[in-house]
Structures are given as structure tokens and as C-alpha cells.
PDB file of C-alpha atoms in Angstrom:
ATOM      1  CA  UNK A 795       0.000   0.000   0.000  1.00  0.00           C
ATOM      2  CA  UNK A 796       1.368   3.732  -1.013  1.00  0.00           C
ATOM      3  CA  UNK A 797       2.540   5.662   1.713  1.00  0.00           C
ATOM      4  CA  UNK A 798       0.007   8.388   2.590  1.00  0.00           C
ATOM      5  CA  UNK A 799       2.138  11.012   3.833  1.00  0.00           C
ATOM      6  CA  UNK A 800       4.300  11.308   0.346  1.00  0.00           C
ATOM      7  CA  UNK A 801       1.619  12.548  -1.043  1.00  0.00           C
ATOM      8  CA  UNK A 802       1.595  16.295  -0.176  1.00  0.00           C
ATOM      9  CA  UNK A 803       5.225  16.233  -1.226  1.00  0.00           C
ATOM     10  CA  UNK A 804       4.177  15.455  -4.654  1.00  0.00           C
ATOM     11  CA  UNK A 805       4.337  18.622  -6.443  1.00  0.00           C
ATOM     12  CA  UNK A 806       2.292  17.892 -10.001  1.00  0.00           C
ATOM     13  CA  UNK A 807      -1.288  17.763  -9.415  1.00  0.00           C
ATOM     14  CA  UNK A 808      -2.038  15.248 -11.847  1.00  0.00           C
ATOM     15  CA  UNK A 809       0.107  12.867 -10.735  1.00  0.00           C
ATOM     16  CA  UNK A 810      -0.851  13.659  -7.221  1.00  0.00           C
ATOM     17  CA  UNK A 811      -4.610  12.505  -7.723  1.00  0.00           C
ATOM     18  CA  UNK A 812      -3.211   9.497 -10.122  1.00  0.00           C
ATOM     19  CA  UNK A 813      -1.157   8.470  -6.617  1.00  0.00           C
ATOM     20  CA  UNK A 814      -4.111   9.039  -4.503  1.00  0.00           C
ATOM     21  CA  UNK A 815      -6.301   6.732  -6.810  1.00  0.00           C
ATOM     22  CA  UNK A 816      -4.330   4.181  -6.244  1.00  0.00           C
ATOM     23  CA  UNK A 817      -3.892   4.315  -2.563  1.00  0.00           C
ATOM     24  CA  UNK A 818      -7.719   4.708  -2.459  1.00  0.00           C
ATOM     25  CA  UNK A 819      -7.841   1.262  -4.238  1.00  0.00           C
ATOM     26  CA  UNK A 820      -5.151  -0.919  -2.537  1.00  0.00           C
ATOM     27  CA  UNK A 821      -6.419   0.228   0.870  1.00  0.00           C
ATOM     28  CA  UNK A 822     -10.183  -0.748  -0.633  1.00  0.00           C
ATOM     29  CA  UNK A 823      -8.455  -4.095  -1.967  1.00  0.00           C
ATOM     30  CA  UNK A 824      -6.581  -4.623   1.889  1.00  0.00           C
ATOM     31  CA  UNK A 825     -10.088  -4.138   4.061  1.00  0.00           C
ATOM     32  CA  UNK A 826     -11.881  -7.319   1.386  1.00  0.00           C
ATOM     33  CA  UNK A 827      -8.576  -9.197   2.099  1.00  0.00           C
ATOM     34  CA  UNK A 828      -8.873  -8.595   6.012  1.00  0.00           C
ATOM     35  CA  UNK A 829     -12.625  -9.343   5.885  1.00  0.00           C
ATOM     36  CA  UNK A 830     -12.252 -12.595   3.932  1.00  0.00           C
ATOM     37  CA  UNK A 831      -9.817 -13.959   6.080  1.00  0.00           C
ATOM     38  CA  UNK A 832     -12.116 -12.979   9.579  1.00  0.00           C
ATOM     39  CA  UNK A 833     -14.614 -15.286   7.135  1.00  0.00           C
ATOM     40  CA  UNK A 834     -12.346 -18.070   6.529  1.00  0.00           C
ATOM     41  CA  UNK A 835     -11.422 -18.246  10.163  1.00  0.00           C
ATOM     42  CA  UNK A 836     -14.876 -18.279  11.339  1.00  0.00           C
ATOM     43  CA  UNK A 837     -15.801 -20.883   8.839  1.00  0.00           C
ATOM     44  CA  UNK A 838     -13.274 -23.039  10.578  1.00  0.00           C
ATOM     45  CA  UNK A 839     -14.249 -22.422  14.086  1.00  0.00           C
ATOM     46  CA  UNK A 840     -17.874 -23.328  13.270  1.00  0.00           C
ATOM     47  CA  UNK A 841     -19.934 -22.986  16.412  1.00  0.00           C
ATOM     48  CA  UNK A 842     -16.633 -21.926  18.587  1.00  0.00           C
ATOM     49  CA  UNK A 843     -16.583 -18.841  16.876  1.00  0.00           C
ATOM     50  CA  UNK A 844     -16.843 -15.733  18.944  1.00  0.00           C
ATOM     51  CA  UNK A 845     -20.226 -13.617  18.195  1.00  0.00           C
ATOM     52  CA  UNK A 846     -19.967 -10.749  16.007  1.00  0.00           C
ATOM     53  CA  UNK A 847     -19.920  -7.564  17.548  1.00  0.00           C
ATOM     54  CA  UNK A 848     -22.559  -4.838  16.878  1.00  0.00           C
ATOM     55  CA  UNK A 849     -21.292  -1.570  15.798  1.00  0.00           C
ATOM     56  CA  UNK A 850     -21.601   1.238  17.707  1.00  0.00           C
ATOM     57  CA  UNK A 851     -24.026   3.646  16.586  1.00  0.00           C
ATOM     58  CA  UNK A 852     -26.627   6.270  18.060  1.00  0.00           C
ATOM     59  CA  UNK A 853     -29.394   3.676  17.142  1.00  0.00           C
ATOM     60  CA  UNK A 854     -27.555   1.003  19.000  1.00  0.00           C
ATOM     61  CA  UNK A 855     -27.062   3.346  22.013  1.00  0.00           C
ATOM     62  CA  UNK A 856     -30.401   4.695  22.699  1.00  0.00           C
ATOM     63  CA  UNK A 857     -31.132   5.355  26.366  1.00  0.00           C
ATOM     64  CA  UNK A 858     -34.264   3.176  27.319  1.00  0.00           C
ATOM     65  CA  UNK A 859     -37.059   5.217  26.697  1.00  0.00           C
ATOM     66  CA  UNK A 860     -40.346   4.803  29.437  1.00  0.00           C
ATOM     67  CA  UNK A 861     -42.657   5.176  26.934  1.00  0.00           C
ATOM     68  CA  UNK A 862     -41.640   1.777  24.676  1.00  0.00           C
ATOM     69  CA  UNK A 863     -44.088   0.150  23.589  1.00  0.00           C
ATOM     70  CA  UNK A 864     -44.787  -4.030  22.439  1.00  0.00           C
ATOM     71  CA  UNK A 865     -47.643  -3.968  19.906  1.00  0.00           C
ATOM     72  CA  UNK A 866     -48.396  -7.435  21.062  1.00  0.00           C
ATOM     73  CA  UNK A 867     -49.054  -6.470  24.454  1.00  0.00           C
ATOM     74  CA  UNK A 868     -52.964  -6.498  25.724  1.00  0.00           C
ATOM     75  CA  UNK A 869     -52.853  -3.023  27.089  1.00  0.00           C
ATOM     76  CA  UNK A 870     -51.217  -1.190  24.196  1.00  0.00           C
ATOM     77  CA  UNK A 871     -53.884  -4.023  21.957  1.00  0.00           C
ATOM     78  CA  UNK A 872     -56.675  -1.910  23.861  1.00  0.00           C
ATOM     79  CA  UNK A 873     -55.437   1.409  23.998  1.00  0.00           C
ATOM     80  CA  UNK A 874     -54.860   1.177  20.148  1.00  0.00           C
ATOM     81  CA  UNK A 875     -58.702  -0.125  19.743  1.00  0.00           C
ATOM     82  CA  UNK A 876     -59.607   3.288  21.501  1.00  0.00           C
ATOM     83  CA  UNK A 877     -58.176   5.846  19.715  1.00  0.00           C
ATOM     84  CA  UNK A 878     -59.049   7.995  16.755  1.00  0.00           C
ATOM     85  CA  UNK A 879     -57.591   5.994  14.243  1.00  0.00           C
ATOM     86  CA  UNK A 880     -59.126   2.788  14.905  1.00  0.00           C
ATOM     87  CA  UNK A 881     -62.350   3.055  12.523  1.00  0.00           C
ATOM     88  CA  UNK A 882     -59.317   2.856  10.087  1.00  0.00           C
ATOM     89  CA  UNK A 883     -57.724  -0.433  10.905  1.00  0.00           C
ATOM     90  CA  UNK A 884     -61.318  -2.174  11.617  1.00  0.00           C
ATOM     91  CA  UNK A 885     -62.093  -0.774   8.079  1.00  0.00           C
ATOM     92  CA  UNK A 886     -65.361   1.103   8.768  1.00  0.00           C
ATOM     93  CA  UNK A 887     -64.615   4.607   6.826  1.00  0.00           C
ATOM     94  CA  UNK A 888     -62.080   4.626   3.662  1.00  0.00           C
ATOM     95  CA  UNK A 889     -59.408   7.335   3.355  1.00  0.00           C
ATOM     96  CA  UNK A 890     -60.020  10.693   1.959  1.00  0.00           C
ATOM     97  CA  UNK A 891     -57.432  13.059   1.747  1.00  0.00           C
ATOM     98  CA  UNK A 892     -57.602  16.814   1.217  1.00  0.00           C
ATOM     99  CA  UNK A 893     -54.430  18.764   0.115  1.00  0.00           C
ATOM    100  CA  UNK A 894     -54.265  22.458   0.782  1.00  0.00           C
ATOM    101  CA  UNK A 895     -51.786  25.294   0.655  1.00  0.00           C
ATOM    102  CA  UNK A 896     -50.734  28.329   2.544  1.00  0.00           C
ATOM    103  CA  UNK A 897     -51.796  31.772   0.458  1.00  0.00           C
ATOM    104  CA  UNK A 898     -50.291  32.544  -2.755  1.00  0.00           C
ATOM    105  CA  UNK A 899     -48.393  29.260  -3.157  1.00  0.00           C
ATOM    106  CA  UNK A 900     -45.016  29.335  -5.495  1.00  0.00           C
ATOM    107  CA  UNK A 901     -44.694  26.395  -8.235  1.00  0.00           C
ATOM    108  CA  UNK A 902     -42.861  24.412  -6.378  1.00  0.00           C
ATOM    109  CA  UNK A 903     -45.407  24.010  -3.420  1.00  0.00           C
ATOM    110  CA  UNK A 904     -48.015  23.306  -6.352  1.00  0.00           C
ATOM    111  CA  UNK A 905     -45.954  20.709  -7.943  1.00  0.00           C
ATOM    112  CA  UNK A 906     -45.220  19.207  -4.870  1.00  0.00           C
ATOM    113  CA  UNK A 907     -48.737  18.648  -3.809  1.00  0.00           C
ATOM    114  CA  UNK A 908     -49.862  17.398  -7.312  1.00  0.00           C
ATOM    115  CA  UNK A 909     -47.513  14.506  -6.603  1.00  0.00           C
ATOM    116  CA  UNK A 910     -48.704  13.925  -3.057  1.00  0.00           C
ATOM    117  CA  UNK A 911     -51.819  13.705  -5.085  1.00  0.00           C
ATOM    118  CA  UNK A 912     -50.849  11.419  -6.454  1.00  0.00           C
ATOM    119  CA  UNK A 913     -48.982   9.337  -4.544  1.00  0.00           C
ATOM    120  CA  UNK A 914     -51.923   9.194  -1.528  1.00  0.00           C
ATOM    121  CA  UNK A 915     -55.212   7.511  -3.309  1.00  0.00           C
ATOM    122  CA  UNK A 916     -58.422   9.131  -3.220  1.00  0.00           C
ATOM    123  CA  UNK A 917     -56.845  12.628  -2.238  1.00  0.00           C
ATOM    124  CA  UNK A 918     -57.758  16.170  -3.523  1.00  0.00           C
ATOM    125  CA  UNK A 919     -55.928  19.239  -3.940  1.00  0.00           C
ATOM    126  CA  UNK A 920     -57.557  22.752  -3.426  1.00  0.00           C
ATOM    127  CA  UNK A 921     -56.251  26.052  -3.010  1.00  0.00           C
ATOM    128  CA  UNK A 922     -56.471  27.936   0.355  1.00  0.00           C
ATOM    129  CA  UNK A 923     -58.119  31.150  -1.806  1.00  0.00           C
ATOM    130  CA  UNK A 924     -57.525  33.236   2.289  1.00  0.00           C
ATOM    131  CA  UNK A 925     -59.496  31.012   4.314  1.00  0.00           C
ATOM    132  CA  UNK A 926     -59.122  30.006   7.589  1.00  0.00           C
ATOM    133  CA  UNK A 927     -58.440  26.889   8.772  1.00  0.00           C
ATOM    134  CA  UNK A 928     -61.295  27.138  11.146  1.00  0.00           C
ATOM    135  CA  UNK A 929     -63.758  27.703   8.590  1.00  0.00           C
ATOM    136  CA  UNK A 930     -61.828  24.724   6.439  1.00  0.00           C
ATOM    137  CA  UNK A 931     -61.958  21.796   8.464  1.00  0.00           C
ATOM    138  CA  UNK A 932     -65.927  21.856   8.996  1.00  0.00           C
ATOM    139  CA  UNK A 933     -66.038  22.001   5.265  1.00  0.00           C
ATOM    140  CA  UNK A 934     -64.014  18.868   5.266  1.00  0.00           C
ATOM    141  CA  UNK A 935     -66.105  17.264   7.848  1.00  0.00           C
ATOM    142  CA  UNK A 936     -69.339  17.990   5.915  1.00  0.00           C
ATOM    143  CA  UNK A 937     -68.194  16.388   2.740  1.00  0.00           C
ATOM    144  CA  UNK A 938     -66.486  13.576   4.705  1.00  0.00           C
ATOM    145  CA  UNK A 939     -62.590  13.900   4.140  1.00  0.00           C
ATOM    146  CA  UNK A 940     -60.679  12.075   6.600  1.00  0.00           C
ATOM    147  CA  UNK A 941     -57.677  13.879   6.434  1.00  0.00           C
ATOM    148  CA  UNK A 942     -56.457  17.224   5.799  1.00  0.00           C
ATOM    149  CA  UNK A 943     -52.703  18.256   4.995  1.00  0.00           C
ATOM    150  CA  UNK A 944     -51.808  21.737   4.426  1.00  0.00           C
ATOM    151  CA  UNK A 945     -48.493  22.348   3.042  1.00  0.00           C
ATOM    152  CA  UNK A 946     -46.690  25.733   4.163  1.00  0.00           C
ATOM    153  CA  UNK A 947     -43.486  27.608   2.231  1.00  0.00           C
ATOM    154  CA  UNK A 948     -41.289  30.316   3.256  1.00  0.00           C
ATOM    155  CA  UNK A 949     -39.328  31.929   0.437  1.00  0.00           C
ATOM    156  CA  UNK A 950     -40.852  29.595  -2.182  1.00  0.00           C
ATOM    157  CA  UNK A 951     -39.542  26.740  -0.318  1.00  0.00           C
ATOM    158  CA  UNK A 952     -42.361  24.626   0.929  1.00  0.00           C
ATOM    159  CA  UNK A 953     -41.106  23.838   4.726  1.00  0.00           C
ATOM    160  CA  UNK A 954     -43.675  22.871   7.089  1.00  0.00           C
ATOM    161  CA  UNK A 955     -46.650  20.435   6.720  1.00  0.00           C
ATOM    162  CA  UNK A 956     -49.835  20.424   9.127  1.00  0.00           C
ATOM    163  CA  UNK A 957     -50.898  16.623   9.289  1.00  0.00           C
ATOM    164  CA  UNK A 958     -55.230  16.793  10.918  1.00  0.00           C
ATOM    165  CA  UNK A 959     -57.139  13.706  10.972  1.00  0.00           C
ATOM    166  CA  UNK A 960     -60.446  14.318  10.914  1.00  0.00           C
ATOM    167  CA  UNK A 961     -62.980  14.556  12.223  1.00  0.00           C
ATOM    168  CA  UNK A 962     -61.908  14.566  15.848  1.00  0.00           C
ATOM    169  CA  UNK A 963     -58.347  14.929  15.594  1.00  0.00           C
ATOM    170  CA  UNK A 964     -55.042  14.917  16.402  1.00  0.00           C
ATOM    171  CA  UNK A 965     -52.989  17.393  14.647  1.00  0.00           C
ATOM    172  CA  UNK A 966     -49.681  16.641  13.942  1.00  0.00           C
ATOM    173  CA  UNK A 967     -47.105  19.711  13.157  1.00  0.00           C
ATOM    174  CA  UNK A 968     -44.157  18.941  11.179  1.00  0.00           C
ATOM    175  CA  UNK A 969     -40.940  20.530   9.504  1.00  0.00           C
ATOM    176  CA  UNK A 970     -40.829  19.209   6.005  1.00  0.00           C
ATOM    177  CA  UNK A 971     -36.881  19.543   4.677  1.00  0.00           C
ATOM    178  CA  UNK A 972     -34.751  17.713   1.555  1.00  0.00           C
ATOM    179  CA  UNK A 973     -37.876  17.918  -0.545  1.00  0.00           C
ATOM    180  CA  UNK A 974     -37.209  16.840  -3.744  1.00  0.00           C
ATOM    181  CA  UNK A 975     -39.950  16.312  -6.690  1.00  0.00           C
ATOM    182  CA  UNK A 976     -40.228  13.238  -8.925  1.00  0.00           C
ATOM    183  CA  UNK A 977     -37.836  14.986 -12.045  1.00  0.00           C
ATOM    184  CA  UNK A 978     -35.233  15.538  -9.779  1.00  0.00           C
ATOM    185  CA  UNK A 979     -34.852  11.930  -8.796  1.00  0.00           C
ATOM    186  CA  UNK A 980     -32.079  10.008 -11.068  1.00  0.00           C
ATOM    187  CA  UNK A 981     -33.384   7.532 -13.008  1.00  0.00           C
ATOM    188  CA  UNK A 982     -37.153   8.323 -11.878  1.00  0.00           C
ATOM    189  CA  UNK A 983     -40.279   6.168 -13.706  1.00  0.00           C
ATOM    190  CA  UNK A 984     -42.057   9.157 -14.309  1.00  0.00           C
ATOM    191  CA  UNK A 985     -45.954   9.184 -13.671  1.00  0.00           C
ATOM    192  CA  UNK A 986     -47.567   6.417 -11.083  1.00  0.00           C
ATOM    193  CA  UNK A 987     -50.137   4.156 -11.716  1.00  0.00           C
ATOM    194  CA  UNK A 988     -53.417   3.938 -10.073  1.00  0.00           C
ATOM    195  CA  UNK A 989     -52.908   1.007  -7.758  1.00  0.00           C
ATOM    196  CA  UNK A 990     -53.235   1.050  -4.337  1.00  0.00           C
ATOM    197  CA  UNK A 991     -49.267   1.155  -2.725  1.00  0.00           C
ATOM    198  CA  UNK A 992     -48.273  -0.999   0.395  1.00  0.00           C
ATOM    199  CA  UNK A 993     -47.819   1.063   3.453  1.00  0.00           C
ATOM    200  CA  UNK A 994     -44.222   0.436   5.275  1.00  0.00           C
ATOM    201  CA  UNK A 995     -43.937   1.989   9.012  1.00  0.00           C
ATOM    202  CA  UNK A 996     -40.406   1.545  10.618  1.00  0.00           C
ATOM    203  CA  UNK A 997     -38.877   2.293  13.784  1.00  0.00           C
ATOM    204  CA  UNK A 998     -41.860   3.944  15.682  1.00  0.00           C
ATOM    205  CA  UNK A 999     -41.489   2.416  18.750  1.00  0.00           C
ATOM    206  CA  UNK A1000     -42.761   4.679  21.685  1.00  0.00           C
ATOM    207  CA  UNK A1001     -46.414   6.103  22.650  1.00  0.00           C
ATOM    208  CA  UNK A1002     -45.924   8.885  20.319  1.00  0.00           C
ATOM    209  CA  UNK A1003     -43.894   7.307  17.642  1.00  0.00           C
ATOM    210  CA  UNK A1004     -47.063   4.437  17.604  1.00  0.00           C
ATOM    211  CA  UNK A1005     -49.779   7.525  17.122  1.00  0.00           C
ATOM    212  CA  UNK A1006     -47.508   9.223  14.276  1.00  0.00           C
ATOM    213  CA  UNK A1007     -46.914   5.753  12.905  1.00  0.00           C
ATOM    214  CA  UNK A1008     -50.862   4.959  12.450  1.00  0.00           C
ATOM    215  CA  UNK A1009     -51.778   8.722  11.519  1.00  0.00           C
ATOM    216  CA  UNK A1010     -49.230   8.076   8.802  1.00  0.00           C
ATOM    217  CA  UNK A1011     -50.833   4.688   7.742  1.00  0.00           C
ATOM    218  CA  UNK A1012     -54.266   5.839   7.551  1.00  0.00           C
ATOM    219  CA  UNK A1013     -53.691   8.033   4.506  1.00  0.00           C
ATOM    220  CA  UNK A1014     -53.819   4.901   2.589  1.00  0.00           C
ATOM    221  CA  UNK A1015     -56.550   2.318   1.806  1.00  0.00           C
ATOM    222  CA  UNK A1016     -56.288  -0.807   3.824  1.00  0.00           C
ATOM    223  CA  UNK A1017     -56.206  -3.077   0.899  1.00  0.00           C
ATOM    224  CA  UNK A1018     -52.967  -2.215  -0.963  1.00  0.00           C
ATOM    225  CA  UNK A1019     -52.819  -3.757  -5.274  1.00  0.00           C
ATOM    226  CA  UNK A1020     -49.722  -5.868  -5.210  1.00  0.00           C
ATOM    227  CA  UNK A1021     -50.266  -5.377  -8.845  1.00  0.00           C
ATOM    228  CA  UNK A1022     -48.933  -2.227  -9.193  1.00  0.00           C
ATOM    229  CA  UNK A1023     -45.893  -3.355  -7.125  1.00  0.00           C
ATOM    230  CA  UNK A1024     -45.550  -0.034  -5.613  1.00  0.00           C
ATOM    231  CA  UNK A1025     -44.516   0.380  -1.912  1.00  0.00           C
ATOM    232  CA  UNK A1026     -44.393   3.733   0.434  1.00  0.00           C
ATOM    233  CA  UNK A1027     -41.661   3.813   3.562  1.00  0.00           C
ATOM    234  CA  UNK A1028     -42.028   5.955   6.187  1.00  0.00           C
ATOM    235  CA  UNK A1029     -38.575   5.291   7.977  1.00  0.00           C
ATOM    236  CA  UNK A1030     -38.122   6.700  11.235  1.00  0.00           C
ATOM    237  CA  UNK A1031     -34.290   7.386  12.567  1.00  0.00           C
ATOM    238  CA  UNK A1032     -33.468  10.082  14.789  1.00  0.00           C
ATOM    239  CA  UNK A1033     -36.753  11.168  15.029  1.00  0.00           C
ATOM    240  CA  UNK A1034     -36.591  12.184  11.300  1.00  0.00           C
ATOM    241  CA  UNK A1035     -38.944  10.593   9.250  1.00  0.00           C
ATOM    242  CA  UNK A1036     -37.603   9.499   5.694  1.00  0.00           C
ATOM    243  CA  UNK A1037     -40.527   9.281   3.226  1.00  0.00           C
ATOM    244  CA  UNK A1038     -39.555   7.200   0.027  1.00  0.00           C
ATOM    245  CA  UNK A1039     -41.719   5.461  -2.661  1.00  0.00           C
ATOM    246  CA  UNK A1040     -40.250   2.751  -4.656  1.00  0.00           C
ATOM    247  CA  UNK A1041     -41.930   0.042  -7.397  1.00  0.00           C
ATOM    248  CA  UNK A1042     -40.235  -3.237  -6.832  1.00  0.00           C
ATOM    249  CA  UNK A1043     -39.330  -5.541 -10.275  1.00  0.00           C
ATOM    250  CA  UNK A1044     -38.756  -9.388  -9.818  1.00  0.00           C
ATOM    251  CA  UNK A1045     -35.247 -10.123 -11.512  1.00  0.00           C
ATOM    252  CA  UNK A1046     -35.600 -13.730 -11.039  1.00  0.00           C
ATOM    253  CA  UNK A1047     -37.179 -15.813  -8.447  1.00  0.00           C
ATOM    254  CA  UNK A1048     -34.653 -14.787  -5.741  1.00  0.00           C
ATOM    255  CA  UNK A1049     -33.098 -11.349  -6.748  1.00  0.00           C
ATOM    256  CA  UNK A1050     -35.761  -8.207  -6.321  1.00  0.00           C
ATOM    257  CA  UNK A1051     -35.202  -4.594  -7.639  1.00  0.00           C
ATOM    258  CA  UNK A1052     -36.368  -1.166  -6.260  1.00  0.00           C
ATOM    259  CA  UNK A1053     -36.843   1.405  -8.239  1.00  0.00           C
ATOM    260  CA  UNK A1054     -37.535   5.068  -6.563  1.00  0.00           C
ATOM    261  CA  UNK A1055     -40.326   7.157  -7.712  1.00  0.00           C
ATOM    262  CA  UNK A1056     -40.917  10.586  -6.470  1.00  0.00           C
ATOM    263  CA  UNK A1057     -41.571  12.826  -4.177  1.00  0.00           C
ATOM    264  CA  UNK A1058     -38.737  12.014  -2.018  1.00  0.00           C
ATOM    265  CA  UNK A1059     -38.556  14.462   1.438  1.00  0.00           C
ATOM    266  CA  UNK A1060     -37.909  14.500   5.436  1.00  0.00           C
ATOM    267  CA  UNK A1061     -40.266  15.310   8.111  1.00  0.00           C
ATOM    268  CA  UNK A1062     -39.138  16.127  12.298  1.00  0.00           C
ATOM    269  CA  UNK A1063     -42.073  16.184  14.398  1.00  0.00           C
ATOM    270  CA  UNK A1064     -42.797  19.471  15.996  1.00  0.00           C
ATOM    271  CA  UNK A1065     -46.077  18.819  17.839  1.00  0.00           C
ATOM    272  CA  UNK A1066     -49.166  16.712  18.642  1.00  0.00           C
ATOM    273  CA  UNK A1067     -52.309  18.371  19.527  1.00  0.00           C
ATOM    274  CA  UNK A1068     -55.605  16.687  20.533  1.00  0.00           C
ATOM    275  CA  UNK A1069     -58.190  16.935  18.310  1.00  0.00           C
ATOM    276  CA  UNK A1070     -58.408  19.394  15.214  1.00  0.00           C
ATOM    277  CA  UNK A1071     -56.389  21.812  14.837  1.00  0.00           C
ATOM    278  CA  UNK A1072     -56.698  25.302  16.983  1.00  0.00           C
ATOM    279  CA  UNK A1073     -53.663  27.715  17.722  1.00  0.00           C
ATOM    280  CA  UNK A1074     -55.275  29.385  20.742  1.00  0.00           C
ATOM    281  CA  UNK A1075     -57.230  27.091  23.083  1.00  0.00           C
ATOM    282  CA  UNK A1076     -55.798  23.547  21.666  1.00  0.00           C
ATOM    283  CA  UNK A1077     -54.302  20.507  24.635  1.00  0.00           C
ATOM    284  CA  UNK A1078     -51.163  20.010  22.946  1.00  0.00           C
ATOM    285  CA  UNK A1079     -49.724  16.156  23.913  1.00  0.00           C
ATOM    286  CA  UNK A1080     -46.764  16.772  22.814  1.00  0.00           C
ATOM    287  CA  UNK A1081     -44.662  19.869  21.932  1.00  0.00           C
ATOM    288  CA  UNK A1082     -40.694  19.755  20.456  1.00  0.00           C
ATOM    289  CA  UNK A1083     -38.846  21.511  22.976  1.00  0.00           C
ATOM    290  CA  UNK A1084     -35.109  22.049  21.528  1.00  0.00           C
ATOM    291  CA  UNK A1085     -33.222  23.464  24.340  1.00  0.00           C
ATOM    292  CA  UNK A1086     -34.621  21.039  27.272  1.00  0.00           C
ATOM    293  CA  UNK A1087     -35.211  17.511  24.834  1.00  0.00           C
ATOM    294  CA  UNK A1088     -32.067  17.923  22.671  1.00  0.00           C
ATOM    295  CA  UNK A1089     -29.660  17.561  25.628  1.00  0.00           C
ATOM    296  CA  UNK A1090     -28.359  14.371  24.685  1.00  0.00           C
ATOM    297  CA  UNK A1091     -27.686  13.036  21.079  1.00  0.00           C
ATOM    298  CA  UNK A1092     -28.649   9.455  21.994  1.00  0.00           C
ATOM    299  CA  UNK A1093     -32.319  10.181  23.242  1.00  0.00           C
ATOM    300  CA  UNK A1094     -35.348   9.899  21.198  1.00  0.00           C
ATOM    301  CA  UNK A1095     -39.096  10.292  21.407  1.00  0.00           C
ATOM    302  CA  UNK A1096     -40.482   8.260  18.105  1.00  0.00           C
TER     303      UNK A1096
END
């Protein structure tokens, strides 16, 4: 392997990056070598081999939250059966989304709530034309939407997203960051189909993360088309939520494809109000509090 520290002294610039190629590889080609050989040995040792060791990362070394939460247990079963979400899961209403702007959206908000259009089934877009959200969610109650999602820019950026399910709530406030539309995705599929996508929830583990978790799901029909082999993540890490939408190809019986269609963006929880939503007089379960919950890098609330 090339010596590292020659390289500064290397004077032609060409030849300087031609060097540092080649250091890049042997030291690529030295880690396989090392990693083969850790195989071969534990191939030998069989069942004497020593476990492997998990890598240290913030995920790994969460503090132990209180609020953790087993799906499978009977209390969490009945708490779930309870709250206002569960006409979803027993399949007594069927999703309707409406999508809404702040005033005066730029083309980029538009666009991006075209393709939340239609990536969400059964959804609707309408501009805000100055009202009040007050006067907007009985509207949406009257012609029985299930959901509203308002989408809010600042300097032609859309950055925040108000998540209300209706008709009795919660409201769910979040930062929307990294958004980036369908075109802008390499080697995108251009327009969706129809079908109904699978629904994938990750990582929500706690009280809170369980409620964002099923708020999330019930944007979506129950009964997903495998047809149209297309499949929505919501990936929690960090308390950001990754929102991805892929269609998956069969190479072969074994070996499976994704392919990402847009739009591709992040969301961080900023609050969690009961019931609709109202600025002055709403119970707020759960408020982002930077200074006092941010302490530590290695505690998380979803």
C-alpha cells in the first residue's frame, strides 16, 4: 500500500490525484482481504466462533425510553382499539385526503402537492383562496374527508406540513426539509399508476412514535394492489422521518429490484395536539422543545 504522507510532497497535481487513486484502491483491496480472512477463520471455528460484535451507533445506544411500547401487548392491543384511528384499521370509513396550501403558493409548493396527489389515493388538492383553517376543516367534515394536509413555504420553499385527521383529531405539526420532486430523482419512472401502494412503518417504537406511525398509515386504503408493485416507507431514525416510494421488479425468483419514484422528502415532528387543529385554546400532547429535549444526542421520542 502507497505511503500516505508522500503525497503532499508530490508537487504535479495530476500525478498527485493518479497516486491518490491508487492508494484509495489498494487500501479498498486490503479491508476485502482482512474481511475474507475474519470469514475463513470463522468458517473453521464453526460454532466456537466468537459472536460478532454490533457496531456502535446512536441507534444502538439509545437510552431506554419509558414510553416503549410491544404492539403485542394487551394493554397497548386496547389502547390502540380506543383511539381515533381505529375506525381505520377495523375498516369502517375509507381514506379521503384533502391537500391544501398556505396563500399565494409558489410552483414548487403546487408541484409538490400534485404529486402527493398522487402518490396518496383518493386525495384532492384545493387552493387555500384566504381562508381560515377554522372555517376549512368543517367544510371537510361535511363532505367527509378524513384527512387534511396543508403544506406551508417560506421563500418559495415549501417547509412545514400540518398533518389533521379528521374529524376529531389529532394534529400533527411537522418541519418538512430535503424535498425533492419526482424529475429531480435520477433515473425516476415518471408518472404512477393507479394502484393502491403498500404502506411500510419503521422504527416507531414509543407512545408517540405508535400515534404518528398509524396517523401516517391511515392516509392509505387498507387493501394495498400488489399489482402495481408499488410500496411507500415511512422510515423513522433520529426522530426524522424518511418518506420514500419505490416500485419493486422481480429479476428472477430470488433477486428483487427497487426502483424510486418521487416525491422524495424528510419530516421532524414538531407537535401533537388533541383533536383538530386550533392555535389558541388547543391541549397540545406533545410539543418539540429544543433546548430542554435535545440535551443528549442518543435520546429519542419516536
Amino acid at each position: 500500500m502507497a505511503d500516505a504522507s508522500l503525497m503532499p510532497k508530490i508537487k504535479n497535481k495530476k500525478h498527485r490525484a493518479e497516486v491518490y487513486k491508487e492508494y484509495l484502491r489498494a487500501k479498498k483491496k486490503h479491508k476485502l482481504s482482512l474481511k475474507k480472512e475474519k470469514m475463513e477463520e470463522a468458517k473453521k471455528l464453526g460454532d466456537k466462533a466468537p459472536p460478532k460484535q454490533m457496531p456502535k451507533t446512536l441507534e444502538t445506544m439509545r437510552v431506554p425510553d419509558e414510553t416503549m411500547v410491544d404492539p403485542t401487548n394487551k394493554e397497548t392491543q386496547e389502547d390502540l382499539e380506543c383511539d381515533e384511528m381505529a375506525s381505520y384499521f377495523r375498516e369502517e370509513t375509507t381514506p379521503k385526503v384533502l391537500i391544501t396550501t398556505s396563500n399565494k403558493p409558489c410552483q414548487r409548493t403546487n408541484k409538490f402537492c400534485k404529486e402527493l396527489r398522487d402518490t396518496i389515493p383518493n386525495s384532492f388538492v384545493r387552493y387555500r383562496k384566504g381562508l381560515a383553517l377554522k372555517k376549512i376543516i368543517p367544510q371537510c367534515i361535511e363532505k367527509n374527508f378524513t384527512d387534511l394536509i396543508v403544506v406551508n413555504e417560506d421563500r418559495k420553499i415549501p417547509n412545514a406540513l400540518l398533518f389533521c385527521h379528521l374529524p376529531n383529531g389529532p394534529t400533527a405539526e411537522f418541519k418538512l426539509m430535503n424535498v425533492k420532486l419526482n424529475k429531480e430523482i435520477k433515473k425516476n419512472l415518471g408518472e404512477m399508476t393507479d394502484h393502491y401502494p403498500e404502506v411500510n412503518i419503521h422504527n416507531f417504537g414509543t407512545r408517540l412514535g405508535v400515534t404518528i406511525g398509524r396517523m401516517l398509515t391511515s392516509l392509505f386504503p387498507r387493501k394495498p394492489n400488489y399489482h402495481g408493485r408499488r410500496v411507500v416507507t415511512f422510515h423513522n431514525q433520529r426522530d426524522f422521518i424518511f418518506f420514500r416510494q419505490h416500485r419493486y421488479e422481480f429479476k428472477s425468483a430470488e433477486k428483487v429490484a427497487l426502483q424510486e419514484m418521487g416525491p422524495r422528502f424528510i419530516l421532524k415532528l414538531l407537535s401533537l395536539q388533541k383533536g383538530t387543529f386550533d392555535s389558541k385554546y388547543g391541549m397540545y400532547e406533545w410539543i418539540h422543545k429544543r433546548h430542554e429535549m435535545d440535551t443528549s444526542k442518543r435520546k429519542f421520542h419516536l
